Amino acid sequence: MARKRVVFLMSDTGGGHRAAADAIRAAMEIKYPDEYLFELVDVYRRYTPFPFTYMPEVYAPWVNWAAHSWEFGYEFANTRHRGRLVMAVAKQLWKNGMRRLIQEHPTDVMVSVHSLFNRPVMHAYNTTQKFRPPFVTVITDLVTTHAFWYEPDVDRCLAPTQAAYDRGLFFGLKPEQMRITGLPVHPQFMKKLVAKDEARRKLNWDSHHPAVLLVGGGEGMGPLYQIARAINSRKLDMQLIIIAGRNQALKQRLESSSWNQPTIIYPFVHNMPELMAAADILVTKAGPGTICEACIAGVPLILSSFVPGQEDGNVTHVVENNAGVYAPGGVNVAETISQWLDEGSEGLAARSASARALGRPNAVWEIAEEIHLQAQKPPVRTRYHAEHQPHLGHTPEDGWVI
């Protein structure tokens, strides 16, 4: 029997979109072996005109060095009316690219893990084809989800939290279109989580001192050095592990510094499950993927920063569920670590349990099952079909919502 095709709409604007697609693909390969062929399509790079094609390169510097302008743009379009206006412009500018995309990537189910592509791609189907494949949106922001995620014509919209689900209802989706699943985390992450003692033996960490893991993302962005030095100045009874990522200059600067506690500095790593399993505290920005991984691993979070607009709700989500705290800047991070260490092993264990309670390790399997079910369905009539054959009428079975 021929394999069915799954196309993921994503872009490397941040690491979360590709990570989500990779996680879902891996889960489907495990759960439904030899049933599917997969494609990950970076829509910005391949199917949008200049200057949008450079968004993967622009995104990280933008949110790191011009966060307030990013926030303004994010919030400006995050309403019903202004969102429609912005999408109307995008649909026009991207029209040819989106039509080329659906022609070059025929599929049995289309899966979007990026908010900007739902409406333009659906518009391409609705204006050029009588039928389209089932369309699934997997939201990869946690709480402060943008209006662009909620394309009313989709067949399924999978939300990570109750807040994201409620925003979908506000923006016009129906309850039967949506489901709360959690955020997809790669099956290998769960598989590689081991007991703390075992993880520390593998990593050659000290088995007695509490371990604080400081992460600045794959590119080692943000005030990582300043936070590390603020922690160091407290001379705490702990060990400090720093992930410098691909930032070689940062790694060299850290390695040339003197430290008041055992300190290990890593470059970009591929063993984050082991590192989180071995850690007692995680210091990081409020990225949704890292938050979800930490909660699954049971590591309480100190959130040192967030992307304005996009990640505001992530902080609230973590703090209100006692999975961690928000402590902006190195001084606040160091003070929080000191307070947590003063609580002793019992206090850290209680914080670990609270973080773990917020994790949803089965999310990726639930999402894989939802996509599998959609892939079994026949093609869906589009608006083009209804508009050119009005006698058919508009019914719920047509697969779209006005």
Coordinates of C-alpha atoms in Angstrom, one line a residue:
M1 CA 0.0 0.0 0.0
A2 CA 1.3 3.4 -0.9
R3 CA 2.4 5.6 1.9
K4 CA 0.3 8.7 2.7
R5 CA 2.0 12.1 2.7
V6 CA 2.3 14.6 5.5
V7 CA 3.6 18.2 4.7
F8 CA 4.6 20.4 7.6
L9 CA 4.5 24.2 7.1
M10 CA 7.2 25.7 9.2
S11 CA 10.1 28.1 9.2
D12 CA 13.4 28.5 11.1
T13 CA 12.2 31.7 12.8
G14 CA 13.4 30.4 16.2
G15 CA 13.9 26.8 16.9
G16 CA 10.4 25.9 18.1
H17 CA 8.7 25.4 14.7
R18 CA 11.2 22.9 13.3
A19 CA 11.5 21.2 16.7
A20 CA 7.7 20.7 16.8
A21 CA 7.6 19.3 13.3
D22 CA 10.5 16.9 14.0
A23 CA 8.9 15.7 17.2
I24 CA 5.6 15.0 15.5
R25 CA 7.3 13.3 12.6
A26 CA 9.3 11.1 15.0
A27 CA 6.2 10.1 16.9
M28 CA 4.3 9.2 13.7
E29 CA 7.2 7.1 12.5
I30 CA 7.1 5.2 15.7
K31 CA 3.4 4.9 16.1
Y32 CA 2.6 4.3 12.4
P33 CA 5.7 2.7 10.9
D34 CA 6.0 2.6 7.1
E35 CA 2.6 4.4 6.7
Y36 CA 3.8 8.0 5.9
L37 CA 6.2 10.1 3.9
F38 CA 7.1 13.5 5.5
E39 CA 8.2 16.9 4.2
L40 CA 9.2 19.9 6.2
V41 CA 8.7 23.1 4.1
D42 CA 10.4 26.3 5.2
V43 CA 7.7 28.6 3.8
Y44 CA 9.5 31.8 4.3
R45 CA 12.7 30.7 2.6
R46 CA 11.1 29.0 -0.4
Y47 CA 7.7 30.6 -1.1
T48 CA 7.7 34.2 0.0
P49 CA 9.2 37.2 -1.8
F50 CA 11.9 39.6 -0.7
P51 CA 12.2 40.7 2.1
F52 CA 10.2 38.0 3.8
T53 CA 12.5 35.3 2.5
Y54 CA 15.1 36.5 5.0
M55 CA 12.9 36.2 8.1
P56 CA 14.8 33.1 9.4
E57 CA 18.0 35.3 9.5
V58 CA 16.2 38.4 10.8
Y59 CA 14.1 36.9 13.6
A60 CA 16.7 36.2 16.3
P61 CA 18.4 39.6 16.1
W62 CA 15.1 41.3 16.0
V63 CA 13.6 39.8 19.1
N64 CA 16.9 40.0 21.0
W65 CA 18.0 43.6 20.1
A66 CA 14.8 45.3 19.1
A67 CA 12.3 43.6 21.3
H68 CA 10.0 46.6 21.7
S69 CA 9.5 47.0 18.0
W70 CA 8.8 43.3 17.7
E71 CA 6.2 43.6 20.5
F72 CA 4.5 46.6 18.7
G73 CA 4.1 44.6 15.5
Y74 CA 3.0 41.5 17.4
E75 CA 0.3 43.3 19.3
F76 CA -0.8 45.6 16.4
A77 CA -2.0 42.6 14.4
N78 CA -3.3 40.6 17.3
T79 CA -6.9 41.7 17.0
R80 CA -9.8 40.5 14.8
H81 CA -9.9 43.6 12.6
R82 CA -6.2 44.5 12.3
G83 CA -5.3 40.8 11.9
R84 CA -7.6 40.5 8.9
L85 CA -6.0 43.6 7.4
V86 CA -2.5 42.3 7.8
M87 CA -3.4 38.9 6.5
A88 CA -5.2 40.5 3.5
V89 CA -1.8 42.2 2.6
A90 CA 0.1 39.0 3.2
K91 CA -2.3 36.9 1.0
Q92 CA -1.8 39.4 -1.8
L93 CA 2.0 39.6 -1.6
W94 CA 2.4 35.9 -1.1
K95 CA -0.3 34.7 -3.5
N96 CA 2.0 33.3 -6.2
G97 CA 4.3 31.6 -3.7
M98 CA 1.4 30.0 -1.8
R99 CA -0.1 28.7 -5.0
R100 CA 3.2 27.3 -6.1
L101 CA 3.6 25.7 -2.7
I102 CA 0.4 23.7 -2.8
Q103 CA 1.1 22.6 -6.4
E104 CA 4.7 21.4 -5.6
H105 CA 3.7 19.7 -2.3
P106 CA 0.6 17.6 -2.9
T107 CA -0.3 15.8 0.4
D108 CA -2.8 13.8 2.2
V109 CA -2.8 16.1 5.2
M110 CA -1.3 19.5 5.7
V111 CA 0.1 20.4 9.1
S112 CA 1.0 23.9 10.1
V113 CA 3.3 24.6 13.0
H114 CA 3.7 28.3 12.2
S115 CA 1.0 31.0 12.7
L116 CA 1.8 33.1 9.6
F117 CA 1.1 30.5 7.0
N118 CA -2.4 29.1 7.9
R119 CA -4.5 31.8 6.2
P120 CA -2.3 32.4 3.1
V121 CA -2.1 28.7 2.3
M122 CA -5.8 28.1 2.9
H123 CA -6.5 31.1 0.7
A124 CA -4.5 29.5 -2.1
Y125 CA -6.5 26.3 -1.8
N126 CA -9.8 28.2 -1.7
T127 CA -9.1 30.3 -4.7
T128 CA -7.5 27.7 -7.0
Q129 CA -8.7 24.2 -6.2
K130 CA -12.0 22.5 -5.8
F131 CA -10.7 20.2 -3.1
R132 CA -7.9 20.3 -0.6
P133 CA -6.3 17.9 1.9
P134 CA -7.4 18.0 5.6
F135 CA -5.6 20.8 7.4
V136 CA -4.3 20.6 11.0
T137 CA -2.8 23.5 13.0
V138 CA -0.5 22.6 15.8
I139 CA 0.0 25.8 17.9
T140 CA 3.6 26.1 19.1
D141 CA 3.1 29.1 21.4
L142 CA 1.9 28.3 24.9
V143 CA -0.4 31.0 26.2
T144 CA -0.2 34.4 24.5
T145 CA -1.2 32.9 21.2
H146 CA -1.6 35.3 18.2
A147 CA -4.8 35.7 16.2
F148 CA -3.0 34.3 13.1
W149 CA -3.0 30.8 14.6
Y150 CA -6.8 30.6 14.3
E151 CA -7.7 30.1 10.7
P152 CA -11.5 29.3 10.7
D153 CA -11.3 26.9 7.8
V154 CA -9.0 24.4 9.4
D155 CA -10.2 20.9 10.2
R156 CA -8.4 20.6 13.6
C157 CA -6.6 23.1 15.7
L158 CA -4.5 21.6 18.5
A159 CA -3.9 23.9 21.4
P160 CA -1.2 23.5 24.1
T161 CA -3.1 25.1 27.0
Q162 CA -6.6 26.0 28.1
A163 CA -5.7 29.7 27.5
A164 CA -4.7 28.9 23.9
Y165 CA -8.0 27.0 23.4
D166 CA -10.1 29.8 24.8
R167 CA -8.4 32.3 22.5
G168 CA -9.4 30.0 19.6
L169 CA -13.0 30.2 20.6
F170 CA -12.7 34.0 20.9
F171 CA -11.4 34.2 17.4
G172 CA -14.2 32.2 15.9
L173 CA -13.2 28.5 15.9
K174 CA -15.8 26.0 17.1
P175 CA -15.2 23.6 20.0
E176 CA -15.4 20.6 17.7
Q177 CA -12.5 22.0 15.7
M178 CA -10.2 22.3 18.7
R179 CA -8.5 20.1 21.3
I180 CA -6.1 20.7 24.1
T181 CA -3.1 18.4 23.7
G182 CA -0.1 20.2 25.1
L183 CA 3.1 21.1 23.1
P184 CA 4.9 18.4 21.2
V185 CA 8.2 17.3 22.7
H186 CA 10.4 14.8 20.8
P187 CA 9.9 11.2 21.9
Q188 CA 13.6 10.8 22.3
F189 CA 13.6 13.5 25.0
M190 CA 11.3 11.3 27.2
K191 CA 13.2 8.2 26.3
K192 CA 16.6 9.7 27.3
L193 CA 15.4 11.0 30.7
V194 CA 17.0 9.0 33.4
A195 CA 17.4 9.2 37.2
K196 CA 19.4 12.1 38.5
D197 CA 22.2 10.0 39.9
E198 CA 22.6 8.1 36.6
A199 CA 22.6 11.3 34.6
R200 CA 25.3 12.9 36.7
R201 CA 27.5 9.8 36.4
K202 CA 27.2 9.9 32.7
L203 CA 28.0 13.6 32.6
N204 CA 30.7 13.4 35.3
W205 CA 29.1 16.0 37.4
D206 CA 29.5 16.2 41.2
S207 CA 27.0 13.9 42.8
H208 CA 26.6 15.9 46.0
H209 CA 26.2 19.6 45.2
P210 CA 23.0 21.0 43.7
A211 CA 23.3 21.7 40.0
V212 CA 22.1 24.9 38.3
L213 CA 21.8 24.7 34.5
L214 CA 22.0 28.1 32.7
V215 CA 20.8 28.0 29.1
G216 CA 20.9 30.8 26.5
G217 CA 19.4 28.9 23.5
G218 CA 21.2 27.4 20.6
E219 CA 22.8 30.7 19.7
G220 CA 23.8 31.6 23.3
M221 CA 21.9 34.8 23.0
G222 CA 21.0 37.3 25.8
P223 CA 22.8 38.4 28.9
L224 CA 24.1 34.9 29.7
Y225 CA 27.6 36.1 30.8
Q226 CA 26.2 38.7 33.1
I227 CA 23.8 36.2 34.7
A228 CA 26.6 33.7 35.2
R229 CA 28.9 36.3 36.8
A230 CA 26.1 37.4 39.1
I231 CA 25.6 33.9 40.3
N232 CA 29.3 33.4 40.7
S233 CA 29.5 36.5 42.9
R234 CA 27.3 34.9 45.5
K235 CA 29.8 32.1 46.2
L236 CA 27.0 29.5 46.7
D237 CA 27.4 25.9 47.6
M238 CA 26.4 24.5 44.2
Q239 CA 27.7 23.6 40.8
L240 CA 27.1 25.8 37.7
I241 CA 26.6 24.4 34.2
I242 CA 26.4 26.8 31.3
I243 CA 25.3 26.1 27.8
A244 CA 27.0 28.7 25.5
G245 CA 25.4 27.3 22.3
R246 CA 27.0 28.2 19.0
N247 CA 28.3 31.5 20.5
Q248 CA 32.0 30.7 20.4
A249 CA 33.0 34.2 21.7
L250 CA 30.8 33.7 24.7
K251 CA 32.2 30.2 25.4
Q252 CA 35.8 31.6 25.3
R253 CA 34.9 34.5 27.6
L254 CA 33.3 32.1 30.1
E255 CA 36.2 29.7 29.9
S256 CA 38.7 32.5 30.6
S257 CA 36.9 33.6 33.7
S258 CA 37.6 32.4 37.3
W259 CA 34.8 30.7 39.2
N260 CA 33.9 30.4 42.8
Q261 CA 32.1 27.1 42.4
P262 CA 32.6 24.1 40.2
T263 CA 31.6 25.3 36.7
I264 CA 31.2 23.4 33.5
I265 CA 30.8 25.2 30.2
Y266 CA 29.4 23.4 27.1
P267 CA 29.0 24.5 23.5
F268 CA 25.9 23.6 21.5
V269 CA 24.7 20.3 22.9
H270 CA 22.6 17.4 21.7
N271 CA 22.0 15.7 25.1
M272 CA 19.6 18.2 26.7
P273 CA 17.5 15.3 28.2
E274 CA 20.5 14.2 30.2
L275 CA 21.4 17.7 31.2
M276 CA 17.9 18.4 32.5
A277 CA 17.7 15.1 34.2
A278 CA 20.9 15.9 36.1
A279 CA 19.9 19.5 37.0
D280 CA 18.1 20.8 40.1
I281 CA 17.3 24.3 38.7
L282 CA 17.1 25.6 35.2
V283 CA 17.7 29.3 34.3
T284 CA 16.4 30.2 30.9
K285 CA 14.3 32.6 28.8
A286 CA 10.6 31.8 28.6
G287 CA 10.6 29.8 25.4
P288 CA 7.7 27.4 25.1
G289 CA 9.7 24.4 24.1
T290 CA 12.2 24.7 26.9
I291 CA 9.4 25.3 29.5
C292 CA 7.6 22.1 28.4
E293 CA 10.8 20.0 28.4
A294 CA 11.8 21.3 31.8
C295 CA 8.4 20.4 33.2
I296 CA 8.5 16.9 31.8
A297 CA 11.9 16.5 33.3
G298 CA 10.7 18.0 36.6
V299 CA 13.2 20.9 36.7
P300 CA 11.9 24.1 38.3
L301 CA 12.4 27.2 36.2
I302 CA 13.9 30.6 36.9
L303 CA 12.8 32.6 33.9
S304 CA 15.3 35.4 33.3
S305 CA 13.6 37.0 30.2
F306 CA 10.9 36.6 27.6
V307 CA 10.0 37.8 24.1
P308 CA 7.5 40.7 24.7
G309 CA 4.0 40.0 23.4
Q310 CA 4.7 36.5 22.3
E311 CA 6.0 35.0 25.6
D312 CA 4.3 37.2 28.3
G313 CA 1.8 34.5 29.0
N314 CA 4.5 31.8 29.3
V315 CA 5.8 33.6 32.4
T316 CA 2.3 33.7 34.0
H317 CA 1.7 30.1 33.1
V318 CA 4.9 28.9 34.9
V319 CA 4.5 31.2 37.9
E320 CA 0.8 30.6 38.5
N321 CA 1.3 26.8 38.4
N322 CA 4.3 27.0 40.8
A323 CA 6.6 25.5 38.2
G324 CA 9.0 28.4 38.6
V325 CA 9.5 32.2 39.0
Y326 CA 10.3 35.2 36.9
A327 CA 13.6 36.9 37.9
P328 CA 14.8 39.4 35.3
G329 CA 18.5 40.2 35.3
G330 CA 21.5 38.6 36.9
V331 CA 21.1 40.0 40.4
N332 CA 17.5 38.7 40.7
V333 CA 18.5 35.3 39.3
A334 CA 21.3 34.9 41.8
E335 CA 19.1 36.0 44.7
T336 CA 16.4 33.5 43.7
I337 CA 19.0 30.6 43.4
S338 CA 20.3 31.5 46.9
Q339 CA 16.8 31.4 48.3
W340 CA 15.9 28.1 46.7
L341 CA 19.2 26.5 47.9
D342 CA 18.4 27.7 51.4
E343 CA 15.2 25.6 51.3
G344 CA 17.3 22.5 51.1
S345 CA 16.8 19.3 49.3
E346 CA 13.1 19.0 50.4
G347 CA 12.3 22.4 49.0
L348 CA 14.0 21.6 45.7
A349 CA 12.1 18.3 45.6
A350 CA 8.8 20.1 46.1
R351 CA 9.5 22.6 43.4
S352 CA 10.5 19.7 41.1
A353 CA 7.1 18.0 41.7
S354 CA 5.2 21.2 40.9
A355 CA 7.1 21.6 37.6
R356 CA 6.5 17.9 36.7
A357 CA 2.8 18.3 37.4
L358 CA 2.6 20.9 34.6
G359 CA 4.3 18.6 32.0
R360 CA 2.4 16.8 29.3
P361 CA 4.6 14.0 28.1
N362 CA 1.9 12.4 26.0
A363 CA 1.2 15.5 23.9
V364 CA 3.2 14.4 20.9
W365 CA 1.5 11.1 20.8
E366 CA -2.0 12.7 21.0
I367 CA -1.0 15.1 18.2
A368 CA 0.3 12.2 16.0
E369 CA -2.9 10.4 16.5
E370 CA -5.0 13.4 15.5
I371 CA -2.9 13.9 12.3
H372 CA -3.2 10.2 11.5
L373 CA -7.0 10.4 11.8
Q374 CA -7.2 13.4 9.5
A375 CA -5.0 11.7 7.0
Q376 CA -7.6 8.9 6.6
K377 CA -10.3 11.4 5.5
P378 CA -11.1 12.2 1.9
P379 CA -10.2 15.6 0.4
V380 CA -12.3 18.5 1.6
R381 CA -14.4 20.8 -0.6
T382 CA -13.0 24.3 -0.7
R383 CA -14.8 27.6 -1.0
Y384 CA -13.8 27.6 -4.6
H385 CA -15.9 24.5 -5.1
A386 CA -18.9 26.0 -3.3
E387 CA -18.7 29.3 -5.1
H388 CA -18.5 27.7 -8.5
Q389 CA -21.2 25.2 -7.8
P390 CA -23.6 27.2 -5.6
H391 CA -26.4 24.5 -5.8
L392 CA -24.2 22.4 -3.4
G393 CA -24.8 24.8 -0.6
H394 CA -22.6 25.5 2.4
T395 CA -22.8 22.6 4.9
P396 CA -20.7 21.6 7.9
E397 CA -19.6 18.6 5.8
D398 CA -17.9 21.0 3.4
G399 CA -15.0 21.2 5.8
W400 CA -15.0 25.0 6.4
V401 CA -16.5 27.6 8.6
I402 CA -17.7 31.0 7.7

